[in-house]
Amino acid sequence: MDEGSDSRFWLKIFNIFKKNGHDLEEHILDAKDDGEIRGEDVSMLLNILSLRDTTAEDIMVPRTDMAAAQESGTIREVADLIVETGHSRIPIYRETRDQIVGIVHAKDLLPPMLSGADQNQPPTAFMREPYFVPETAEISGVLNTFRSEKMHLAIVVDEYGGTAGLVTLEDIIEEIVGEIEDEHDETRPEDVQDLGNGRLRLSGQTELEDLAEGHDIILDSEQVDTIGGYLTELAGRIPLKGEEFTLVDRRFIIEEADAKHVLTVLVEPLTT
Ligand code: ADP
């Protein structure tokens, strides 16, 4: 199916179910209750439906975490970055990350590296065209383009044309099937570790939503989604190691932070 007939197909399906005043989600849940669909299939089906409401911005790797290389650098530097980060596709930029001019794939660098070609040559001869999507792009559409154009990576741009981040096929598939650990993924520390007696250790990236749902720690913000972002917003700068905040009857202590991020936070009840 092409992209157009794909979305027409889905529209038809939605309309069939909407006619009866039910939506597709309810039908799927009913089918689960009746034992017609297995639990793990239900969550995948529901995840597929929620792709409609998920944008590139929601799932992208932010520009600060992108492994990217300069157009004026060398293929040796790009190869080193691939080895260092384990990422096989490296965006190449002109002057700043806001100007991505191509993507170098590890597969395209192997032949020149192995055949003794000049390792100091720039990566430009080995670049593929970048595919750009706006932050607001629905990821179901991005997935369709990945399929039809046989691509795996998109550069996400903000409304001013600057680079916001990147999204790969794996990020979208993870939205459907859950986290995929590939052989190069570093094992990420648990976002929330329960230390007992009401004490928690949080990674700075812990989502506020997860704290509210899983631990009844309700911290709301219009601006940020993570605990690291929340404490940074509160302090008006990146908080320092050892700094403490009293919030929602608990003490939040910055356990580790570097110049750019809050890495871990200890949470304890005020009474201890
Ligand atoms: P790879 O195996 O080459 O890292 P995947 O498409 O499997 O590529 O992506 C795995 C994860 O790594 C995804 O979350 C993706 O967004 C991220 N990723 C891929 N390429 C880069 C890159 N150049 N810089 C930062 N993150 C990347």
Tab-separated table of C-alpha atoms and ligand atoms in Angstrom:
chain	number	residue	atom	x	y	z
A	1	MET	CA	0.000	0.000	0.000
A	2	ASP	CA	1.271	3.496	-0.725
A	3	GLU	CA	1.092	6.188	1.933
A	4	GLY	CA	-2.240	7.558	0.657
A	5	SER	CA	-4.035	4.239	0.435
A	6	ASP	CA	-2.543	3.262	3.798
A	7	SER	CA	-4.133	6.222	5.565
A	8	ARG	CA	-7.417	5.768	3.648
A	9	PHE	CA	-7.475	2.166	4.833
A	10	TRP	CA	-7.068	3.209	8.469
A	11	LEU	CA	-9.659	5.956	8.134
A	12	LYS	CA	-12.151	3.359	6.900
A	13	ILE	CA	-11.399	1.062	9.820
A	14	PHE	CA	-11.799	3.910	12.327
A	15	ASN	CA	-15.077	4.968	10.738
A	16	ILE	CA	-16.524	1.458	10.825
A	17	PHE	CA	-15.984	1.317	14.575
A	18	LYS	CA	-16.922	4.953	15.260
A	19	LYS	CA	-20.328	4.402	13.606
A	20	ASN	CA	-21.476	2.268	16.491
A	21	GLY	CA	-20.449	4.948	18.951
A	22	HIS	CA	-17.445	2.883	20.039
A	23	ASP	CA	-13.917	3.591	19.260
A	24	LEU	CA	-11.320	1.126	18.183
A	25	GLU	CA	-9.545	1.138	21.549
A	26	GLU	CA	-12.720	0.001	23.312
A	27	HIS	CA	-13.248	-2.808	20.808
A	28	ILE	CA	-9.710	-4.016	21.333
A	29	LEU	CA	-10.161	-3.983	25.115
A	30	ASP	CA	-13.487	-5.821	24.767
A	31	ALA	CA	-11.817	-8.434	22.571
A	32	LYS	CA	-9.159	-8.866	25.269
A	33	ASP	CA	-11.795	-9.303	27.966
A	34	ASP	CA	-13.469	-11.932	25.780
A	35	GLY	CA	-10.151	-13.744	25.454
A	36	GLU	CA	-9.976	-13.135	21.688
A	37	ILE	CA	-6.670	-11.251	21.823
A	38	ARG	CA	-3.713	-11.937	24.096
A	39	GLY	CA	-2.510	-9.290	26.599
A	40	GLU	CA	0.795	-8.563	24.865
A	41	ASP	CA	-0.929	-8.200	21.490
A	42	VAL	CA	-3.411	-5.783	23.051
A	43	SER	CA	-0.691	-3.449	24.236
A	44	MET	CA	0.933	-3.507	20.771
A	45	LEU	CA	-2.385	-2.748	19.072
A	46	LEU	CA	-3.070	0.116	21.475
A	47	ASN	CA	0.461	1.415	20.945
A	48	ILE	CA	-0.105	1.395	17.176
A	49	LEU	CA	-3.234	3.473	17.640
A	50	SER	CA	-1.404	5.945	19.849
A	51	LEU	CA	1.115	6.576	17.040
A	52	ARG	CA	-1.578	8.959	15.737
A	53	ASP	CA	-1.014	11.212	18.746
A	54	THR	CA	2.761	10.933	18.964
A	55	THR	CA	5.006	13.457	17.249
A	56	ALA	CA	8.642	13.329	16.222
A	57	GLU	CA	9.432	15.728	19.074
A	58	ASP	CA	7.981	13.282	21.620
A	59	ILE	CA	10.414	10.505	20.786
A	60	MET	CA	13.470	12.178	19.235
A	61	VAL	CA	17.005	12.037	20.565
A	62	PRO	CA	17.690	15.729	21.330
A	63	ARG	CA	20.371	17.553	19.346
A	64	THR	CA	22.672	17.742	22.358
A	65	ASP	CA	22.769	13.924	22.515
A	66	MET	CA	23.282	13.446	18.764
A	67	ALA	CA	26.565	11.899	17.675
A	68	ALA	CA	27.347	14.188	14.726
A	69	ALA	CA	30.495	15.201	12.861
A	70	GLN	CA	31.695	18.250	10.943
A	71	GLU	CA	31.693	18.362	7.161
A	72	SER	CA	35.198	19.839	7.310
A	73	GLY	CA	36.502	16.938	9.424
A	74	THR	CA	37.883	13.595	8.236
A	75	ILE	CA	36.446	10.146	7.589
A	76	ARG	CA	38.778	8.886	10.316
A	77	GLU	CA	36.995	11.127	12.838
A	78	VAL	CA	33.607	9.849	11.671
A	79	ALA	CA	34.803	6.244	11.953
A	80	ASP	CA	36.126	6.938	15.470
A	81	LEU	CA	32.748	8.415	16.434
A	82	ILE	CA	30.964	5.312	15.125
A	83	VAL	CA	33.225	3.089	17.230
A	84	GLU	CA	32.970	5.332	20.296
A	85	THR	CA	29.167	5.705	20.271
A	86	GLY	CA	28.102	2.447	18.589
A	87	HIS	CA	25.791	4.438	16.256
A	88	SER	CA	25.969	3.402	12.628
A	89	ARG	CA	24.516	6.601	11.105
A	90	ILE	CA	26.265	9.885	11.737
A	91	PRO	CA	24.721	13.226	10.730
A	92	ILE	CA	27.259	15.552	9.150
A	93	TYR	CA	26.934	19.311	9.747
A	94	ARG	CA	28.302	22.505	8.239
A	95	GLU	CA	29.557	24.879	10.942
A	96	THR	CA	26.829	24.112	13.514
A	97	ARG	CA	24.382	21.266	14.194
A	98	ASP	CA	21.647	23.499	12.805
A	99	GLN	CA	22.922	22.834	9.304
A	100	ILE	CA	22.882	19.092	8.698
A	101	VAL	CA	24.149	18.455	5.170
A	102	GLY	CA	24.211	14.658	5.027
A	103	ILE	CA	24.294	11.339	6.845
A	104	VAL	CA	27.235	8.946	6.758
A	105	HIS	CA	26.471	5.265	7.192
A	106	ALA	CA	29.099	2.952	8.683
A	107	LYS	CA	28.582	0.554	5.748
A	108	ASP	CA	29.632	3.279	3.299
A	109	LEU	CA	32.797	4.057	5.257
A	110	LEU	CA	34.053	0.507	5.574
A	111	PRO	CA	35.282	0.091	1.961
A	112	PRO	CA	37.468	3.240	1.898
A	113	MET	CA	38.767	2.571	5.418
A	114	LEU	CA	39.721	-1.004	4.500
A	115	SER	CA	41.125	-0.278	1.066
A	116	GLY	CA	43.691	2.164	2.389
A	117	ALA	CA	42.007	5.290	1.014
A	118	ASP	CA	43.096	8.628	2.499
A	119	GLN	CA	41.633	8.722	6.014
A	120	ASN	CA	42.068	12.477	6.172
A	121	GLN	CA	39.628	13.131	3.371
A	122	PRO	CA	36.356	14.828	4.348
A	123	PRO	CA	33.218	12.692	4.736
A	124	THR	CA	31.331	14.547	1.972
A	125	ALA	CA	31.928	11.916	-0.733
A	126	PHE	CA	30.257	9.259	1.449
A	127	MET	CA	27.194	11.184	2.569
A	128	ARG	CA	23.578	10.325	1.835
A	129	GLU	CA	20.819	12.943	1.583
A	130	PRO	CA	19.299	13.798	4.959
A	131	TYR	CA	15.545	13.420	5.419
A	132	PHE	CA	14.063	16.282	7.451
A	133	VAL	CA	10.799	16.217	9.384
A	134	PRO	CA	9.212	18.953	11.520
A	135	GLU	CA	8.939	18.424	15.297
A	136	THR	CA	5.175	18.271	14.873
A	137	ALA	CA	5.254	15.392	12.328
A	138	GLU	CA	3.110	12.438	13.392
A	139	ILE	CA	5.351	9.426	13.706
A	140	SER	CA	2.916	7.217	11.799
A	141	GLY	CA	3.702	9.410	8.752
A	142	VAL	CA	7.436	9.257	9.443
A	143	LEU	CA	7.149	5.461	9.652
A	144	ASN	CA	5.416	5.384	6.256
A	145	THR	CA	8.211	7.425	4.694
A	146	PHE	CA	10.879	5.239	6.298
A	147	ARG	CA	9.144	2.238	4.705
A	148	SER	CA	8.535	3.712	1.273
A	149	GLU	CA	11.939	5.401	0.950
A	150	LYS	CA	13.868	2.575	2.663
A	151	MET	CA	15.315	5.011	5.204
A	152	HIS	CA	16.101	4.586	8.863
A	153	LEU	CA	16.860	8.067	10.191
A	154	ALA	CA	15.210	11.487	10.078
A	155	ILE	CA	16.561	14.819	11.269
A	156	VAL	CA	13.921	16.659	13.284
A	157	VAL	CA	13.818	20.408	12.668
A	158	ASP	CA	12.201	23.090	14.802
A	159	GLU	CA	9.919	25.826	13.505
A	160	TYR	CA	12.902	28.066	12.735
A	161	GLY	CA	14.618	25.400	10.642
A	162	GLY	CA	17.172	24.622	13.353
A	163	THR	CA	17.999	21.037	14.314
A	164	ALA	CA	15.907	19.746	17.216
A	165	GLY	CA	17.147	16.147	17.183
A	166	LEU	CA	16.898	12.881	15.308
A	167	VAL	CA	14.530	9.937	15.104
A	168	THR	CA	15.264	6.462	13.788
A	169	LEU	CA	13.137	3.521	12.753
A	170	GLU	CA	14.123	1.812	16.001
A	171	ASP	CA	12.648	4.692	18.050
A	172	ILE	CA	9.292	4.272	16.286
A	173	ILE	CA	9.279	0.481	16.539
A	174	GLU	CA	10.011	0.849	20.260
A	175	GLU	CA	6.833	2.907	20.567
A	176	ILE	CA	4.962	-0.188	19.362
A	177	VAL	CA	6.808	-3.134	20.856
A	178	GLY	CA	8.581	-1.513	23.833
A	179	GLU	CA	12.266	-0.935	24.492
A	180	ILE	CA	14.673	-2.828	22.205
A	181	GLU	CA	18.152	-3.400	23.558
A	182	ASP	CA	20.479	-3.815	20.615
A	183	GLU	CA	23.948	-5.252	20.986
A	184	HIS	CA	25.510	-1.782	21.248
A	185	ASP	CA	23.022	-0.173	23.608
A	186	GLU	CA	24.551	0.740	26.916
A	187	THR	CA	22.474	-0.613	29.741
A	188	ARG	CA	20.789	2.446	31.130
A	189	PRO	CA	20.512	2.617	34.914
A	190	GLU	CA	16.965	2.154	36.162
A	191	ASP	CA	15.186	5.500	36.138
A	192	VAL	CA	13.864	4.866	39.637
A	193	GLN	CA	15.618	2.703	42.240
A	194	ASP	CA	13.772	2.007	45.466
A	195	LEU	CA	16.280	2.302	48.325
A	196	GLY	CA	13.757	1.385	51.045
A	197	ASN	CA	12.244	3.508	53.849
A	198	GLY	CA	10.621	5.806	51.318
A	199	ARG	CA	13.980	6.696	49.746
A	200	LEU	CA	14.440	6.667	45.989
A	201	ARG	CA	17.307	7.241	43.621
A	202	LEU	CA	16.139	8.841	40.359
A	203	SER	CA	17.988	9.322	37.130
A	204	GLY	CA	17.743	12.930	35.984
A	205	GLN	CA	15.780	11.687	32.983
A	206	THR	CA	12.959	10.203	35.076
A	207	GLU	CA	9.677	11.449	33.634
A	208	LEU	CA	7.476	13.529	35.964
A	209	GLU	CA	4.562	11.472	34.679
A	210	ASP	CA	6.204	8.234	35.902
A	211	LEU	CA	6.840	9.777	39.329
A	212	ALA	CA	3.192	10.759	39.589
A	213	GLU	CA	1.856	7.421	38.382
A	214	GLY	CA	4.306	5.060	40.046
A	215	HIS	CA	5.232	6.930	43.237
A	216	ASP	CA	2.533	9.491	43.891
A	217	ILE	CA	5.076	12.292	43.639
A	218	ILE	CA	3.115	14.981	41.836
A	219	LEU	CA	5.282	17.666	40.257
A	220	ASP	CA	3.677	19.579	37.403
A	221	SER	CA	5.376	21.746	34.854
A	222	GLU	CA	4.321	23.340	31.590
A	223	GLN	CA	7.939	23.612	30.487
A	224	VAL	CA	9.696	20.334	31.241
A	225	ASP	CA	9.006	16.596	31.412
A	226	THR	CA	11.823	15.182	33.563
A	227	ILE	CA	12.919	15.539	37.192
A	228	GLY	CA	16.315	16.879	36.059
A	229	GLY	CA	14.526	19.507	33.976
A	230	TYR	CA	12.177	20.321	36.852
A	231	LEU	CA	14.952	20.962	39.381
A	232	THR	CA	16.889	22.946	36.774
A	233	GLU	CA	13.830	25.092	36.116
A	234	LEU	CA	13.374	25.602	39.845
A	235	ALA	CA	16.995	26.593	40.408
A	236	GLY	CA	17.140	28.710	37.242
A	237	ARG	CA	20.418	26.932	36.342
A	238	ILE	CA	21.884	23.411	36.435
A	239	PRO	CA	21.857	22.528	40.145
A	240	LEU	CA	25.134	21.514	41.772
A	241	LYS	CA	25.998	18.204	43.380
A	242	GLY	CA	24.789	18.229	47.011
A	243	GLU	CA	22.183	20.932	46.446
A	244	GLU	CA	18.826	20.228	48.149
A	245	PHE	CA	15.223	21.093	47.353
A	246	THR	CA	12.198	20.590	49.570
A	247	LEU	CA	9.150	19.652	47.540
A	248	VAL	CA	5.932	17.716	48.192
A	249	ASP	CA	7.017	16.696	51.724
A	250	ARG	CA	10.271	15.269	50.505
A	251	ARG	CA	13.900	16.273	50.265
A	252	PHE	CA	15.420	16.088	46.729
A	253	ILE	CA	19.211	15.973	46.867
A	254	ILE	CA	21.345	16.282	43.740
A	255	GLU	CA	23.584	13.239	43.954
A	256	GLU	CA	25.420	13.651	40.640
A	257	ALA	CA	25.375	16.474	38.103
A	258	ASP	CA	27.702	17.629	35.382
A	259	ALA	CA	27.896	21.008	33.684
A	260	LYS	CA	24.900	20.252	31.469
A	261	HIS	CA	22.656	17.743	33.228
A	262	VAL	CA	21.329	16.496	36.508
A	263	LEU	CA	22.444	12.854	36.469
A	264	THR	CA	20.986	11.366	39.676
A	265	VAL	CA	18.775	12.640	42.462
A	266	LEU	CA	18.114	11.127	45.908
A	267	VAL	CA	14.629	11.545	47.298
A	268	GLU	CA	13.860	11.032	50.973
A	269	PRO	CA	10.955	11.766	53.281
A	270	LEU	CA	11.428	14.991	55.294
A	271	THR	CA	11.253	13.100	58.579
A	272	THR	CA	14.567	11.207	58.120
B	1	ADP	P1	22.221	2.451	15.872
B	1	ADP	O1	22.111	0.964	16.123
B	1	ADP	O2	23.103	2.810	14.723
B	1	ADP	O3	22.496	3.269	17.097
B	1	ADP	P2	19.324	2.570	15.709
B	1	ADP	O4	18.476	3.090	14.608
B	1	ADP	O5	19.188	1.141	16.080
B	1	ADP	O6	20.799	2.945	15.315
B	1	ADP	O7	19.057	3.500	16.967
B	1	ADP	C1	19.271	3.104	18.292
B	1	ADP	C2	19.088	4.334	19.168
B	1	ADP	O8	20.199	5.207	18.966
B	1	ADP	C3	17.841	5.154	18.840
B	1	ADP	O9	17.307	5.698	20.036
B	1	ADP	C4	18.371	6.264	17.972
B	1	ADP	O10	17.600	7.460	18.049
B	1	ADP	C5	19.754	6.490	18.559
B	1	ADP	N1	20.695	6.985	17.542
B	1	ADP	C6	20.928	6.502	16.295
B	1	ADP	N2	21.874	7.221	15.662
B	1	ADP	C7	22.265	8.183	16.536
B	1	ADP	C8	23.236	9.250	16.500
B	1	ADP	N3	23.988	9.486	15.420
B	1	ADP	N4	23.359	10.034	17.603
B	1	ADP	C9	22.601	9.809	18.712
B	1	ADP	N5	21.674	8.848	18.810
B	1	ADP	C10	21.504	8.034	17.747
